[in-house]
Short mmCIF file of C-alpha atoms and ligand atoms in Angstrom, two decimals:
data_model
loop_
_atom_site.label_atom_id
_atom_site.label_comp_id
_atom_site.label_asym_id
_atom_site.label_seq_id
_atom_site.Cartn_x
_atom_site.Cartn_y
_atom_site.Cartn_z
CA MET A 1 -14.05 -31.27 15.53
CA GLU A 2 -11.27 -32.61 18.12
CA LYS A 3 -8.55 -30.71 19.09
CA PRO A 4 -4.96 -31.48 17.44
CA PRO A 5 -2.46 -33.58 20.12
CA MET A 6 -0.27 -31.94 22.13
CA PRO A 7 3.11 -31.99 20.52
CA ASP A 8 5.98 -34.07 22.28
CA LYS A 9 9.46 -33.89 23.88
CA ASP A 10 10.57 -33.99 20.44
CA LEU A 11 8.72 -32.28 18.13
CA GLN A 12 9.05 -29.46 20.95
CA ALA A 13 13.19 -29.93 20.68
CA LYS A 14 13.15 -29.69 17.07
CA THR A 15 10.61 -25.93 17.18
CA VAL A 16 13.35 -24.43 19.65
CA VAL A 17 16.11 -25.92 16.94
CA THR A 18 14.67 -23.54 14.21
CA ILE A 19 14.88 -20.45 15.63
CA PRO A 20 18.67 -19.83 15.63
CA VAL A 21 18.09 -20.66 11.70
CA ASP A 22 15.20 -18.10 11.27
CA ALA A 23 18.08 -15.96 12.55
CA ARG A 24 20.60 -16.48 9.98
CA ILE A 25 19.06 -16.32 7.66
CA LEU A 26 17.21 -13.21 8.45
CA GLY A 27 20.81 -11.84 10.14
CA GLU A 28 22.26 -12.72 6.76
CA ASN A 29 19.55 -10.67 5.10
CA ASP A 30 20.11 -7.95 7.41
CA ARG A 31 23.62 -7.52 6.15
CA LEU A 32 22.20 -7.01 2.60
CA ALA A 33 19.78 -4.59 3.34
CA GLY A 34 22.81 -2.61 4.92
CA GLN A 35 24.56 -2.64 1.80
CA ASN A 36 21.15 -1.82 -0.35
CA ARG A 37 20.66 1.03 2.11
CA GLU A 38 24.77 2.16 1.37
CA PHE A 39 24.29 1.87 -1.84
CA PHE A 40 20.37 4.18 -2.32
CA ALA A 41 22.15 6.73 0.51
CA ALA A 42 24.75 7.06 -2.16
CA ARG A 43 22.89 8.12 -4.78
CA LYS A 44 19.88 10.14 -2.29
CA LEU A 45 17.49 7.52 -3.76
CA CYS A 46 14.40 7.64 -1.80
CA VAL A 47 12.71 4.00 -1.90
CA LEU A 48 9.17 3.03 -0.28
CA ASN A 49 8.53 -0.82 -0.58
CA LEU A 50 4.77 -1.55 -0.75
CA VAL A 51 2.98 -4.41 0.83
CA SER A 52 0.03 -5.65 0.55
CA SER A 53 -2.46 -8.69 -0.55
CA PRO A 54 -2.88 -9.90 -3.13
CA GLY A 55 -5.15 -7.45 -5.57
CA SER A 56 -5.58 -4.56 -3.21
CA GLY A 57 -4.65 -1.85 -6.29
CA LYS A 58 -0.69 -1.62 -5.38
CA THR A 59 0.37 -1.86 -8.96
CA THR A 60 -2.83 0.23 -10.41
CA LEU A 61 -1.91 2.53 -7.65
CA LEU A 62 1.99 2.98 -8.88
CA VAL A 63 0.62 4.14 -12.52
CA GLU A 64 -1.29 6.45 -10.97
CA THR A 65 0.78 7.72 -8.72
CA ILE A 66 3.56 7.99 -11.91
CA ARG A 67 1.78 9.48 -14.11
CA ALA A 68 0.98 12.62 -11.50
CA LEU A 69 4.22 12.96 -10.41
CA GLN A 70 5.59 13.15 -14.29
CA GLY A 71 7.69 16.34 -14.24
CA ARG A 72 8.04 16.76 -10.89
CA VAL A 73 9.42 13.50 -9.13
CA ARG A 74 10.92 10.90 -11.82
CA CYS A 75 10.44 7.36 -10.43
CA ALA A 76 11.59 3.62 -11.32
CA VAL A 77 9.63 0.64 -9.71
CA ILE A 78 10.29 -2.83 -8.93
CA GLU A 79 8.15 -5.23 -9.42
CA GLY A 80 7.68 -8.98 -7.30
CA ASP A 81 5.69 -11.14 -8.35
CA GLN A 82 5.71 -15.13 -7.57
CA GLN A 83 4.94 -15.59 -11.40
CA THR A 84 5.29 -13.38 -14.86
CA ASP A 85 6.05 -10.28 -15.54
CA TYR A 86 2.23 -8.92 -15.88
CA ASP A 87 2.67 -6.10 -13.61
CA ALA A 88 6.01 -5.26 -14.81
CA ARG A 89 4.42 -4.92 -18.15
CA ARG A 90 1.75 -2.21 -16.90
CA ILE A 91 4.22 0.41 -14.82
CA ALA A 92 6.60 0.22 -18.26
CA GLU A 93 3.86 1.74 -20.05
CA THR A 94 4.29 4.68 -17.88
CA GLY A 95 7.28 4.81 -19.70
CA ALA A 96 9.27 4.93 -15.94
CA PRO A 97 12.05 1.84 -15.56
CA VAL A 98 11.18 -1.14 -14.62
CA VAL A 99 12.30 -4.88 -13.80
CA GLN A 100 10.14 -8.22 -12.92
CA ILE A 101 11.47 -10.24 -10.03
CA ASN A 102 9.77 -13.67 -10.46
CA THR A 103 10.34 -15.63 -6.66
CA GLY A 104 9.12 -18.63 -7.58
CA GLN A 105 7.72 -20.37 -4.38
CA ALA A 106 8.99 -17.54 -2.08
CA CYS A 107 5.87 -15.36 -0.94
CA HIS A 108 8.53 -11.95 -0.44
CA LEU A 109 11.34 -10.44 -1.63
CA ASP A 110 14.67 -10.63 0.12
CA ALA A 111 17.09 -8.00 0.31
CA GLY A 112 19.76 -10.37 -1.76
CA LEU A 113 16.82 -10.06 -4.78
CA VAL A 114 16.65 -6.49 -4.85
CA ALA A 115 19.93 -6.15 -4.81
CA SER A 116 20.83 -8.14 -7.97
CA ALA A 117 17.22 -5.77 -9.65
CA VAL A 118 18.91 -2.66 -8.34
CA ARG A 119 21.19 -2.73 -10.79
CA GLN A 120 19.50 -3.86 -13.61
CA LEU A 121 18.18 -0.32 -13.84
CA ASP A 122 19.58 2.51 -15.21
CA LEU A 123 18.57 4.55 -11.89
CA ASP A 124 21.19 8.09 -12.75
CA ASP A 125 18.29 10.29 -13.49
CA ILE A 126 15.76 8.62 -11.07
CA ASP A 127 14.57 10.10 -7.20
CA LEU A 128 12.27 7.40 -6.08
CA VAL A 129 12.56 3.53 -6.48
CA PHE A 130 9.74 1.84 -5.50
CA ILE A 131 9.25 -1.85 -4.48
CA GLU A 132 6.22 -3.65 -5.06
CA ASN A 133 6.19 -6.42 -3.02
CA VAL A 134 4.76 -10.68 -3.18
CA GLY A 135 0.83 -9.59 -2.25
CA ASN A 136 0.86 -10.73 0.86
CA LEU A 137 0.75 -9.39 4.29
CA ILE A 138 2.46 -11.66 6.33
CA CYS A 139 6.43 -12.80 5.44
CA PRO A 140 6.82 -9.65 3.64
CA ALA A 141 6.85 -7.51 6.95
CA GLU A 142 9.74 -9.78 7.74
CA PHE A 143 12.13 -8.58 5.55
CA ASP A 144 14.10 -5.78 5.56
CA LEU A 145 15.33 -4.60 1.80
CA GLY A 146 16.54 -1.74 2.59
CA GLU A 147 14.29 0.21 1.89
CA ASP A 148 13.44 4.46 3.06
CA ALA A 149 10.09 3.01 4.47
CA LYS A 150 7.26 0.62 4.07
CA VAL A 151 3.76 1.64 2.97
CA VAL A 152 0.84 -1.07 3.62
CA LEU A 153 -1.76 -1.27 1.12
CA MET A 154 -4.99 -2.21 2.43
CA SER A 155 -8.34 -2.02 0.01
CA VAL A 156 -12.07 -1.21 1.82
CA THR A 157 -12.83 -4.60 0.55
CA GLU A 158 -10.97 -6.59 2.83
CA GLY A 159 -12.96 -5.87 5.63
CA GLU A 160 -11.82 -3.87 9.15
CA GLU A 161 -10.23 -6.48 10.54
CA LYS A 162 -7.52 -6.00 8.40
CA PRO A 163 -5.09 -4.55 11.04
CA VAL A 164 -5.45 -6.01 13.93
CA LYS A 165 -5.00 -9.44 12.30
CA TYR A 166 -1.80 -9.37 10.91
CA PRO A 167 -0.90 -6.45 13.55
CA LEU A 168 3.07 -6.51 11.89
CA ILE A 169 3.03 -4.51 8.90
CA PHE A 170 0.32 -2.43 10.25
CA HIS A 171 2.37 -1.27 12.53
CA LEU A 172 6.08 -1.31 10.89
CA ALA A 173 4.60 1.13 7.64
CA ALA A 174 5.25 4.22 7.43
CA CYS A 175 1.94 5.35 6.28
CA THR A 176 -1.44 3.51 5.29
CA VAL A 177 -3.37 3.98 1.97
CA LEU A 178 -6.61 2.74 1.61
CA THR A 179 -7.72 2.16 -1.66
CA LYS A 180 -11.52 1.65 -3.76
CA CYS A 181 -12.04 4.20 -2.05
CA ASP A 182 -14.96 4.78 -4.98
CA LEU A 183 -16.30 1.24 -3.68
CA LEU A 184 -17.33 2.59 -0.14
CA PRO A 185 -20.70 3.54 -1.02
CA VAL A 186 -22.28 -0.39 -2.42
CA LEU A 187 -20.25 -1.75 1.31
CA ARG A 188 -20.77 -2.77 4.48
CA PHE A 189 -17.17 -1.63 5.23
CA SER A 190 -16.63 0.98 8.16
CA LEU A 191 -13.97 3.26 7.96
CA ASP A 192 -14.61 4.33 11.77
CA THR A 193 -13.95 1.13 13.15
CA CYS A 194 -10.99 0.72 10.19
CA LEU A 195 -9.01 2.81 11.71
CA LYS A 196 -9.59 2.42 15.11
CA ASN A 197 -8.42 -0.95 14.79
CA LEU A 198 -5.26 0.59 12.26
CA ARG A 199 -4.43 3.10 15.70
CA GLN A 200 -4.13 0.24 18.06
CA VAL A 201 -1.31 -1.03 16.37
CA ASN A 202 0.22 2.16 14.97
CA PRO A 203 -1.54 5.45 16.69
CA THR A 204 -0.08 8.25 14.64
CA VAL A 205 0.50 6.62 11.08
CA PRO A 206 -0.59 8.95 8.41
CA VAL A 207 -3.26 7.23 6.43
CA PHE A 208 -4.73 8.08 3.00
CA GLU A 209 -7.88 7.79 1.96
CA THR A 210 -7.74 6.54 -1.77
CA SER A 211 -9.65 5.92 -5.25
CA ALA A 212 -7.34 4.96 -8.57
CA TYR A 213 -10.09 6.40 -10.23
CA ASN A 214 -10.50 9.96 -8.61
CA PRO A 215 -7.25 11.91 -8.84
CA GLU A 216 -8.26 14.34 -6.56
CA SER A 217 -7.57 11.94 -3.95
CA LEU A 218 -4.18 10.59 -4.63
CA GLU A 219 -3.54 14.86 -3.57
CA HIS A 220 -2.10 14.04 -0.31
CA TRP A 221 -0.44 10.67 -0.89
CA LEU A 222 1.74 12.59 -3.78
CA ALA A 223 3.09 15.46 -1.63
CA TRP A 224 4.05 12.54 0.99
CA LEU A 225 6.03 10.77 -1.25
CA GLN A 226 7.01 14.48 -2.42
CA ALA A 227 8.53 15.39 1.30
CA CYS A 228 10.49 11.58 1.16
CA VAL A 229 12.45 12.64 -1.90
CA SER A 230 12.70 16.30 -0.54
CA ALA A 231 14.09 14.96 2.67
CA LYS A 232 16.46 12.08 1.34
CA GLN A 233 17.60 14.61 -1.13
CA SER A 234 18.16 16.63 1.96
CA GLN A 235 20.02 14.07 3.74
CA SER A 236 23.79 14.12 3.69
CA HIS A 237 26.35 11.04 2.63
CA PRO A 238 29.87 10.76 4.21
N1 GTP B 1 -13.01 0.08 -8.09
C1 GTP B 1 -12.05 0.35 -7.35
N2 GTP B 1 -10.81 -1.25 -8.96
C2 GTP B 1 -9.05 -0.66 -7.82
C3 GTP B 1 -8.73 -0.26 -7.87
N3 GTP B 1 -7.44 -0.10 -7.87
C4 GTP B 1 -7.24 -1.20 -8.56
N4 GTP B 1 -8.46 -1.99 -8.26
C5 GTP B 1 -8.76 -2.77 -9.66
O1 GTP B 1 -8.43 -4.03 -8.49
C6 GTP B 1 -7.61 -5.16 -9.24
C7 GTP B 1 -6.26 -5.06 -8.62
O2 GTP B 1 -5.66 -3.93 -8.51
P1 GTP B 1 -4.61 -4.36 -8.59
O3 GTP B 1 -3.34 -2.80 -8.86
O4 GTP B 1 -4.03 -5.63 -9.88
O5 GTP B 1 -3.61 -4.62 -7.64
P2 GTP B 1 -2.31 -5.36 -6.94
O6 GTP B 1 -1.56 -5.11 -5.60
O7 GTP B 1 -1.08 -4.97 -7.88
O8 GTP B 1 -2.35 -6.88 -6.88
P3 GTP B 1 -0.95 -8.08 -6.80
O9 GTP B 1 0.76 -7.73 -7.75
O10 GTP B 1 -1.67 -8.98 -7.93
O11 GTP B 1 -1.13 -8.01 -5.87
C8 GTP B 1 -7.69 -4.94 -10.48
O12 GTP B 1 -8.75 -5.25 -11.21
C9 GTP B 1 -7.71 -3.01 -10.84
O13 GTP B 1 -8.19 -2.35 -11.42
C10 GTP B 1 -9.84 1.24 -7.47
O14 GTP B 1 -9.08 2.30 -7.04
N5 GTP B 1 -10.87 1.14 -7.27
MG1 MG B 2 0.75 -5.94 -8.46
#
């Protein structure tokens, strides 16, 4: 296959010009994310931004998590998808408050979308807000939503090399949830190799090996969530 030609000077100049535009978009996003962070802090709401490839098991994990935490931690969910309210309806079955954002063409949520979604939720009795981002490992990593932490999910069907192929989100995430571990016996997936790859981009990140169909496998993940909520509730806010 022929190599693509080198860009000419004009094209290079255009490429340089796009950088400040991107910076402005991200700058405005960061300003709104700061406002979201204030809003959450004033209410002592712990907010987690869940990011993964499409179909890694975000909604399934949320459904099982919300059910398991019932009576201990009160959860609400902001669902992000390009189209449909399919995931919001799955969350609604748990009884948790939920709002669906449809991003249309966009491949990620931004802080402005989260700000308008969060105002549609009754947050008076809520401790923990999950934001399920649009299924995508790349774009959501770039956008601060005002969350306390990003959580990255990766299913064992995706291949061991994902942390080094898409390092930014694995680097930024406060924990990694490996999902669908019930499938390990039928896959050629090396957990050791995957963990080595992950440690290259985030040496100390906690990793939870889970299966949505095995409640015991969720124990460490649930304990981590409870610790996040407690930490947020003990923070003082001026
Ligand atoms: N075997 C197995 N399948 C799972 C597990 N978790 C989720 N799945 C399946 O994986 C598929 C996708 O799960 P979802 O929870 O919809 O994934 P998602 O990340 O929310 O998908 P998007 O919102 O479209 O990005 C469904 O068919 C689930 O039943 C698991 O722990 N084990
Ligand atoms: Mg989903």
